[in-house]
Amino acid sequence: MHNALSQTGLAARAATLLEGLDIGHMSPRRIGRLASYDGLMLEATGFPEPVGSNARVIDADGRGALAEVVGFRGDRTLLMALDADAPHSAGARVEPDRRGTTVEVGEGLLGRVVDALGNPLDGLGPIMTKARWPLNGTRANPLDRARVTEPFDTGVRAINALLTAGVGQRIAIVAGSGVGKSVLMGQILAGAEADVIVVGLVGERSREVSDFLETKLTGDVRAKTAVVAVPADHPPILRLRAAMRATAIAEYFRDQGKRVLLLIDSLTRVAHAQREIGLSLGEPPTMKGYPPSALGLIPRLCERAGADARTGGSITALYTVLADGDDTDDPIVDTARAIVDGHIVLARSLAEQGVFPAIHVGRSLSRVMTDIVSHEQQEAARTLRRLWSTYDENRDLILMGAYRHGSDPMIDAAIAHMPLILEFIRQGQKELVTLNESVTTLVANFGA
């Protein structure tokens, strides 16, 4: 009798526990199997997870490697390996990993360096963060985006005076390789007035990552900077995720009402990563080998920056764009130039003359400058641009000696002022020039 009562009591307790678990509302965990792997793309069966979610591939030796769902073909799910060196084998277990759609954000990221998955790279221990933010951002109402009405001091005289940036503006720095994009970014980092700085080093050489951290992020700048670094030898999905993670971190701090400076070096490497993924998925290459998804990625990424009218926060974004072969009509350059609010073009010819930063004034533009500067500065900047353009148009005649002095007063003025213009643009790497100093010098030399 006693045993029967005990069994009845146990059954009642088990029923109560099962009722509390609400098994009817619990879905089974789907486990897939690896059916194909070609070194970059994995195909799994029995794994109907949505695009963008994470997965863990468990091989026979028990090792787990991360992958991301990027598409599907029939009843097979396509995944991109996040670990290119993982020893995958046929039939390996493919399990869902729920950490893929959000990223860890918070004050604990400041002063730290992480990879595309949020793992610390600086050897300073775990990063303590409590908040999370969507990796792909949140879709916002366009009317919540505030106008650019306040100047942003970059510490670079030529930009402050001639290409004045605004708080919440998005700017592309366009140049060929070795012309000084990263150096200019370092100057702006040192002179920028921002509450938080977020840097995404995507697809660069590992040596450049270490050099950037040691030489560009020093002192107080390092303490308010979060860095996401993924070198060129990492899988394309990680390079793409690095840019997404850096932008998500910047969005979180903007949502806190902070003034954020976001630097992505480089946007071209991000597009190259998307090109590798798109071609692996079978997308047709269109313009110069880029599939539509590579060009479509740029506006999706750049549109996440800007000022927020609700919180008062802002993301002022700088994107370096590599002009392959110094071709400023490259599809990536052209797409970026069309979506940002201004572009700074660096000319190899100026760099060869020893002019750094090698900003080509005639080809560079700030689309918000007229809204945030005085009439006096606008007139002085127009005068300098007119002199630059006149000299640039007649440069061959002048250098060949075919132009005779006195034939055209405007050309004479351009020749006379060119050394002063180049001296105005030239600035030492460690030299910082405030916005007020830049405008005062411009008006004194080129004002009415």
XYZ file of C-alpha atoms in Angstrom:
448
model
C 0.000 0.000 0.000
C 2.803 2.350 0.986
C 4.607 1.729 -2.343
C 1.415 2.411 -4.292
C 0.933 5.756 -2.479
C 4.559 6.693 -3.102
C 4.225 5.945 -6.803
C 1.020 7.980 -6.972
C 2.758 10.935 -5.313
C 5.710 10.740 -7.676
C 3.388 10.589 -10.696
C 1.515 13.665 -9.446
C 4.753 15.618 -8.944
C 5.983 14.593 -12.409
C 2.707 15.733 -13.973
C 3.013 19.090 -12.182
C 6.572 19.577 -13.419
C 5.636 18.670 -17.003
C 2.715 21.080 -16.862
C 5.096 23.861 -15.719
C 7.438 23.157 -18.595
C 4.573 23.617 -21.090
C 6.014 21.061 -23.483
C 3.279 21.710 -25.973
C 4.829 25.106 -26.741
C 8.419 23.847 -26.938
C 9.707 23.152 -30.438
C 12.260 20.401 -31.052
C 15.847 21.383 -31.700
C 16.690 20.643 -35.334
C 19.985 18.898 -35.991
C 21.219 18.808 -39.603
C 23.967 16.882 -41.357
C 26.821 18.245 -43.448
C 26.375 17.046 -47.024
C 28.907 19.122 -48.980
C 31.914 21.393 -48.403
C 34.106 23.046 -51.058
C 36.496 25.022 -48.846
C 34.204 28.018 -48.418
C 30.561 26.995 -48.771
C 28.874 24.253 -46.743
C 25.611 22.504 -47.581
C 23.527 20.893 -44.859
C 20.416 18.706 -44.977
C 17.651 18.738 -42.371
C 18.594 22.217 -41.170
C 15.864 24.736 -42.173
C 17.246 27.751 -40.288
C 16.624 31.307 -41.623
C 19.246 33.296 -43.531
C 21.558 35.213 -41.177
C 21.395 32.734 -38.303
C 24.448 31.026 -36.858
C 25.230 27.323 -36.809
C 27.840 25.118 -35.200
C 29.328 22.231 -37.175
C 30.394 19.407 -34.844
C 32.909 17.071 -36.463
C 33.809 13.488 -35.536
C 36.590 14.614 -33.163
C 34.115 16.764 -31.211
C 35.431 20.103 -32.419
C 32.839 22.764 -33.155
C 33.256 25.404 -35.875
C 30.928 28.333 -36.517
C 29.144 28.977 -39.810
C 26.449 31.373 -40.992
C 23.377 30.564 -43.060
C 23.598 32.575 -46.290
C 20.966 30.893 -48.479
C 19.374 27.647 -49.551
C 19.131 25.504 -52.639
C 16.137 23.147 -52.728
C 15.999 21.324 -49.407
C 19.670 22.053 -48.667
C 20.772 24.942 -46.480
C 23.866 26.904 -47.632
C 26.279 28.069 -44.957
C 29.467 30.115 -45.106
C 32.305 28.855 -42.914
C 33.505 31.302 -40.239
C 36.566 29.147 -39.621
C 38.366 28.388 -42.863
C 40.763 25.911 -41.212
C 38.173 23.659 -39.553
C 38.562 19.933 -40.461
C 34.998 19.329 -41.648
C 33.926 15.816 -42.554
C 30.929 14.384 -44.404
C 27.933 13.749 -42.166
C 29.053 16.107 -39.396
C 26.333 17.380 -37.066
C 25.034 20.894 -37.792
C 23.443 22.505 -34.735
C 21.745 25.924 -34.403
C 23.612 28.644 -32.537
C 21.385 31.511 -31.380
C 24.119 34.144 -30.936
C 24.361 35.209 -34.566
C 21.753 37.954 -34.937
C 22.825 40.308 -32.112
C 26.113 41.675 -30.797
C 27.315 42.581 -27.315
C 27.500 46.354 -26.787
C 28.266 48.667 -23.895
C 30.850 50.820 -22.158
C 33.045 47.761 -21.614
C 34.038 47.846 -25.306
C 35.785 51.218 -24.996
C 39.544 50.842 -25.048
C 39.272 47.263 -26.308
C 39.972 45.411 -29.569
C 37.673 42.586 -30.691
C 37.292 40.351 -33.735
C 34.213 39.886 -35.919
C 32.622 37.540 -33.368
C 33.256 39.851 -30.405
C 36.180 37.875 -28.977
C 38.885 40.095 -27.395
C 42.175 40.318 -29.294
C 44.120 42.561 -26.915
C 44.797 40.018 -24.164
C 43.086 42.164 -21.513
C 40.612 39.515 -20.423
C 36.882 39.125 -21.034
C 34.751 42.103 -22.025
C 31.951 42.886 -19.604
C 28.868 44.100 -21.471
C 25.190 43.800 -20.599
C 23.333 45.168 -23.642
C 22.837 43.675 -27.084
C 22.116 45.282 -30.454
C 20.963 43.770 -33.796
C 23.915 42.973 -36.041
C 22.071 44.336 -39.080
C 20.708 47.362 -37.235
C 17.103 48.450 -36.910
C 15.016 49.890 -39.716
C 14.310 53.522 -38.788
C 11.817 56.086 -39.982
C 13.574 58.418 -42.471
C 11.951 61.387 -40.735
C 13.812 60.485 -37.531
C 17.090 61.287 -39.291
C 18.166 64.802 -38.254
C 19.642 67.373 -40.641
C 23.350 68.153 -40.588
C 23.581 71.675 -39.175
C 26.676 71.689 -36.924
C 30.322 71.698 -38.113
C 32.535 68.767 -37.144
C 36.140 69.657 -36.342
C 38.488 67.093 -37.912
C 41.795 68.764 -37.001
C 42.823 68.789 -40.690
C 43.126 72.308 -42.135
C 42.173 71.510 -45.740
C 39.058 69.569 -44.689
C 37.967 72.085 -42.060
C 38.273 75.052 -44.417
C 37.451 73.688 -47.882
C 35.417 70.510 -47.239
C 33.848 71.348 -43.893
C 32.305 68.228 -42.374
C 29.142 68.199 -40.279
C 28.022 66.222 -37.256
C 26.192 63.189 -38.655
C 27.745 63.432 -42.127
C 29.010 60.393 -44.056
C 32.249 60.917 -45.972
C 34.190 58.680 -48.353
C 37.991 58.999 -48.539
C 38.867 57.842 -52.053
C 42.408 57.004 -53.162
C 44.621 54.389 -54.750
C 46.912 52.188 -52.689
C 49.711 53.887 -50.769
C 48.465 57.471 -51.217
C 47.720 58.126 -47.548
C 44.157 57.090 -46.659
C 45.079 55.484 -43.337
C 47.410 58.361 -42.415
C 44.610 60.867 -42.993
C 42.262 58.749 -40.879
C 44.845 58.814 -38.101
C 45.002 62.616 -38.270
C 41.226 62.862 -38.055
C 41.166 60.443 -35.109
C 43.614 62.623 -33.189
C 41.772 65.884 -33.874
C 38.121 64.852 -33.877
C 35.735 65.986 -31.160
C 33.649 62.913 -30.352
C 32.334 61.162 -27.246
C 32.965 57.693 -28.679
C 35.078 56.459 -31.592
C 34.412 53.138 -33.301
C 36.999 51.817 -35.772
C 36.461 48.908 -38.148
C 39.717 47.616 -39.665
C 38.459 45.274 -42.372
C 40.603 43.284 -44.767
C 43.866 45.074 -44.044
C 47.284 43.521 -43.442
C 47.871 42.219 -39.902
C 50.922 44.460 -39.602
C 48.774 47.501 -40.417
C 46.335 46.581 -37.653
C 49.114 46.539 -35.052
C 50.631 49.710 -36.471
C 47.282 51.510 -36.420
C 46.705 50.622 -32.778
C 50.211 51.635 -31.685
C 50.553 54.891 -33.630
C 47.034 56.224 -34.244
C 45.242 55.251 -31.032
C 47.235 56.673 -28.161
C 46.436 58.346 -24.843
C 42.919 59.642 -24.326
C 41.865 58.624 -27.848
C 42.420 54.924 -27.089
C 40.302 55.104 -23.919
C 37.174 56.176 -25.836
C 37.695 53.928 -28.867
C 36.268 50.503 -29.664
C 38.106 48.622 -32.430
C 36.850 45.718 -34.539
C 39.713 44.163 -36.506
C 39.614 41.388 -39.103
C 42.712 41.025 -41.335
C 42.699 40.113 -45.028
C 43.411 36.379 -44.516
C 40.105 35.756 -42.688
C 37.026 34.265 -44.413
C 34.844 36.770 -46.288
C 31.874 36.344 -43.965
C 34.041 37.496 -41.041
C 35.232 40.557 -42.963
C 31.632 41.409 -43.712
C 30.608 40.857 -40.101
C 33.383 43.164 -38.862
C 31.856 46.142 -40.673
C 28.387 45.175 -39.466
C 29.569 44.792 -35.859
C 31.405 48.133 -35.872
C 28.310 49.873 -37.228
C 26.059 48.137 -34.660
C 28.330 49.304 -31.814
C 28.179 52.866 -33.165
C 24.375 52.663 -33.410
C 24.104 51.607 -29.776
C 26.112 54.584 -28.526
C 24.160 56.939 -30.803
C 20.991 55.568 -29.227
C 22.447 56.649 -25.864
C 22.592 60.239 -27.158
C 26.359 60.262 -27.731
C 28.323 61.875 -30.542
C 30.036 58.959 -32.311
C 32.787 58.927 -34.934
C 32.733 55.747 -37.037
C 35.685 54.849 -39.258
C 35.590 51.876 -41.622
C 38.873 50.999 -43.364
C 38.084 49.944 -45.936
C 34.633 49.892 -47.546
C 36.155 48.333 -50.668
C 37.343 45.267 -48.720
C 33.835 44.867 -47.324
C 32.417 44.927 -50.859
C 35.080 42.422 -51.957
C 33.954 40.081 -49.156
C 30.349 40.350 -50.306
C 31.528 39.695 -53.881
C 33.159 36.416 -52.794
C 29.974 35.381 -50.997
C 27.716 36.382 -53.895
C 29.768 34.534 -56.496
C 29.841 31.432 -54.269
C 26.039 31.556 -54.143
C 25.870 31.657 -57.928
C 25.094 35.348 -58.449
C 25.971 36.571 -61.951
C 28.897 39.003 -62.094
C 27.738 42.270 -63.613
C 29.771 45.481 -63.565
C 33.527 44.674 -63.542
C 32.923 41.313 -61.877
C 30.792 42.614 -58.990
C 27.478 40.817 -58.396
C 24.445 42.962 -57.516
C 24.678 42.110 -53.804
C 28.177 43.635 -53.520
C 27.010 46.995 -54.843
C 23.735 46.804 -52.907
C 25.604 46.285 -49.629
C 27.180 49.780 -49.690
C 23.993 51.837 -49.304
C 22.638 49.405 -46.682
C 25.766 49.903 -44.594
C 26.232 53.657 -45.107
C 22.571 54.517 -44.491
C 22.885 53.230 -40.926
C 25.063 56.243 -40.012
C 23.781 59.782 -39.467
C 22.169 61.945 -36.775
C 19.146 60.788 -34.760
C 16.471 63.425 -34.106
C 14.893 61.330 -31.304
C 17.921 60.824 -29.064
C 20.112 63.737 -30.136
C 22.955 61.303 -30.823
C 24.860 61.097 -34.093
C 27.209 58.917 -36.110
C 29.697 60.861 -38.220
C 31.093 58.206 -40.547
C 34.299 58.025 -42.564
C 34.737 55.227 -45.113
C 37.966 54.678 -46.990
C 37.432 53.521 -50.564
C 40.263 51.955 -52.551
C 40.322 53.130 -56.162
C 41.881 50.168 -57.969
C 44.527 51.458 -60.367
C 43.650 55.036 -59.256
C 40.399 54.656 -61.181
C 37.895 56.994 -59.487
C 35.145 55.651 -61.775
C 35.440 52.147 -60.311
C 31.949 50.687 -59.509
C 32.630 50.634 -55.754
C 33.923 54.224 -55.791
C 30.992 55.399 -57.880
C 28.415 53.629 -55.703
C 29.942 54.981 -52.482
C 30.227 58.508 -53.874
C 26.534 58.450 -54.813
C 25.297 57.504 -51.322
C 27.561 59.499 -48.965
C 27.262 63.206 -48.120
C 30.730 64.114 -49.354
C 33.948 62.633 -50.675
C 37.631 63.421 -50.261
C 39.805 62.367 -53.203
C 43.530 61.857 -52.598
C 45.717 62.320 -55.691
C 48.875 60.297 -56.301
C 50.367 63.226 -58.235
C 50.222 65.393 -55.090
C 51.651 62.613 -52.929
C 54.571 62.306 -55.376
C 55.230 66.033 -54.855
C 55.419 65.485 -51.092
C 52.063 67.132 -50.359
C 50.358 65.325 -47.463
C 47.460 64.961 -47.027
C 47.288 64.720 -50.824
C 43.752 66.142 -51.100
C 42.714 66.999 -54.654
C 40.564 70.046 -53.965
C 38.941 70.109 -57.400
C 37.626 66.534 -57.200
C 36.574 66.627 -53.541
C 33.247 67.874 -52.215
C 31.233 68.307 -49.026
C 27.507 68.337 -49.761
C 26.585 69.872 -46.398
C 29.196 72.643 -46.304
C 26.885 75.416 -47.517
C 24.478 74.697 -44.622
C 27.041 74.927 -41.823
C 29.618 77.627 -42.719
C 29.568 81.412 -43.003
C 29.185 83.319 -46.282
C 32.700 84.695 -45.842
C 34.197 81.186 -45.676
C 32.179 80.058 -48.695
C 33.497 82.936 -50.803
C 37.118 82.325 -49.775
C 36.749 78.579 -50.516
C 35.253 79.340 -53.950
C 38.185 81.641 -54.745
C 40.696 78.917 -53.864
C 38.771 76.321 -55.866
C 38.619 78.653 -58.880
C 42.379 79.199 -58.762
C 42.983 75.447 -58.365
C 40.682 74.592 -61.276
C 42.272 77.185 -63.560
C 45.768 75.900 -62.854
C 44.684 72.264 -63.226
C 43.062 72.932 -66.624
C 46.160 74.687 -67.983
C 48.783 72.619 -66.154
C 50.218 70.993 -69.284
C 50.624 74.334 -71.074
C 52.269 75.882 -68.026
C 54.716 73.010 -67.483
C 55.681 72.900 -71.174
C 56.350 76.646 -71.182
C 53.722 77.204 -73.873
C 51.838 79.752 -71.778
C 53.046 83.356 -71.988
C 52.733 85.424 -68.817
C 50.139 88.191 -69.200
C 47.932 86.380 -71.704
C 45.208 85.638 -69.127
C 44.955 87.385 -65.727
C 43.162 84.414 -64.163
C 45.910 81.978 -65.222
C 48.537 84.439 -63.955
C 46.766 84.570 -60.587
C 46.501 80.767 -60.457
C 50.241 80.362 -61.133
C 51.078 82.959 -58.499
C 48.829 81.421 -55.846
C 49.596 77.729 -56.442
C 52.547 77.534 -53.992
C 50.367 79.185 -51.338
C 47.517 76.729 -52.030
C 49.795 73.704 -51.729
C 51.249 75.087 -48.505
C 47.719 75.569 -47.182
C 46.846 71.923 -47.914
C 50.130 70.514 -46.588
C 50.002 69.527 -42.915
C 52.285 67.458 -40.705
C 51.043 64.069 -39.536
C 51.254 65.085 -35.855
C 50.003 68.637 -36.463
C 46.438 69.527 -35.484
C 44.677 72.642 -36.776
C 41.334 73.608 -35.249
C 38.288 74.618 -37.271
C 38.571 78.292 -36.258
C 42.280 78.428 -37.140
C 41.611 76.784 -40.514
C 38.875 79.252 -41.446
C 40.896 82.268 -40.264
C 43.869 81.234 -42.422
C 41.657 80.570 -45.437
C 39.911 83.950 -45.248
C 43.190 85.810 -44.615
C 44.818 84.318 -47.725
C 41.920 83.935 -50.135
C 39.130 86.169 -48.786
C 37.860 89.311 -50.476
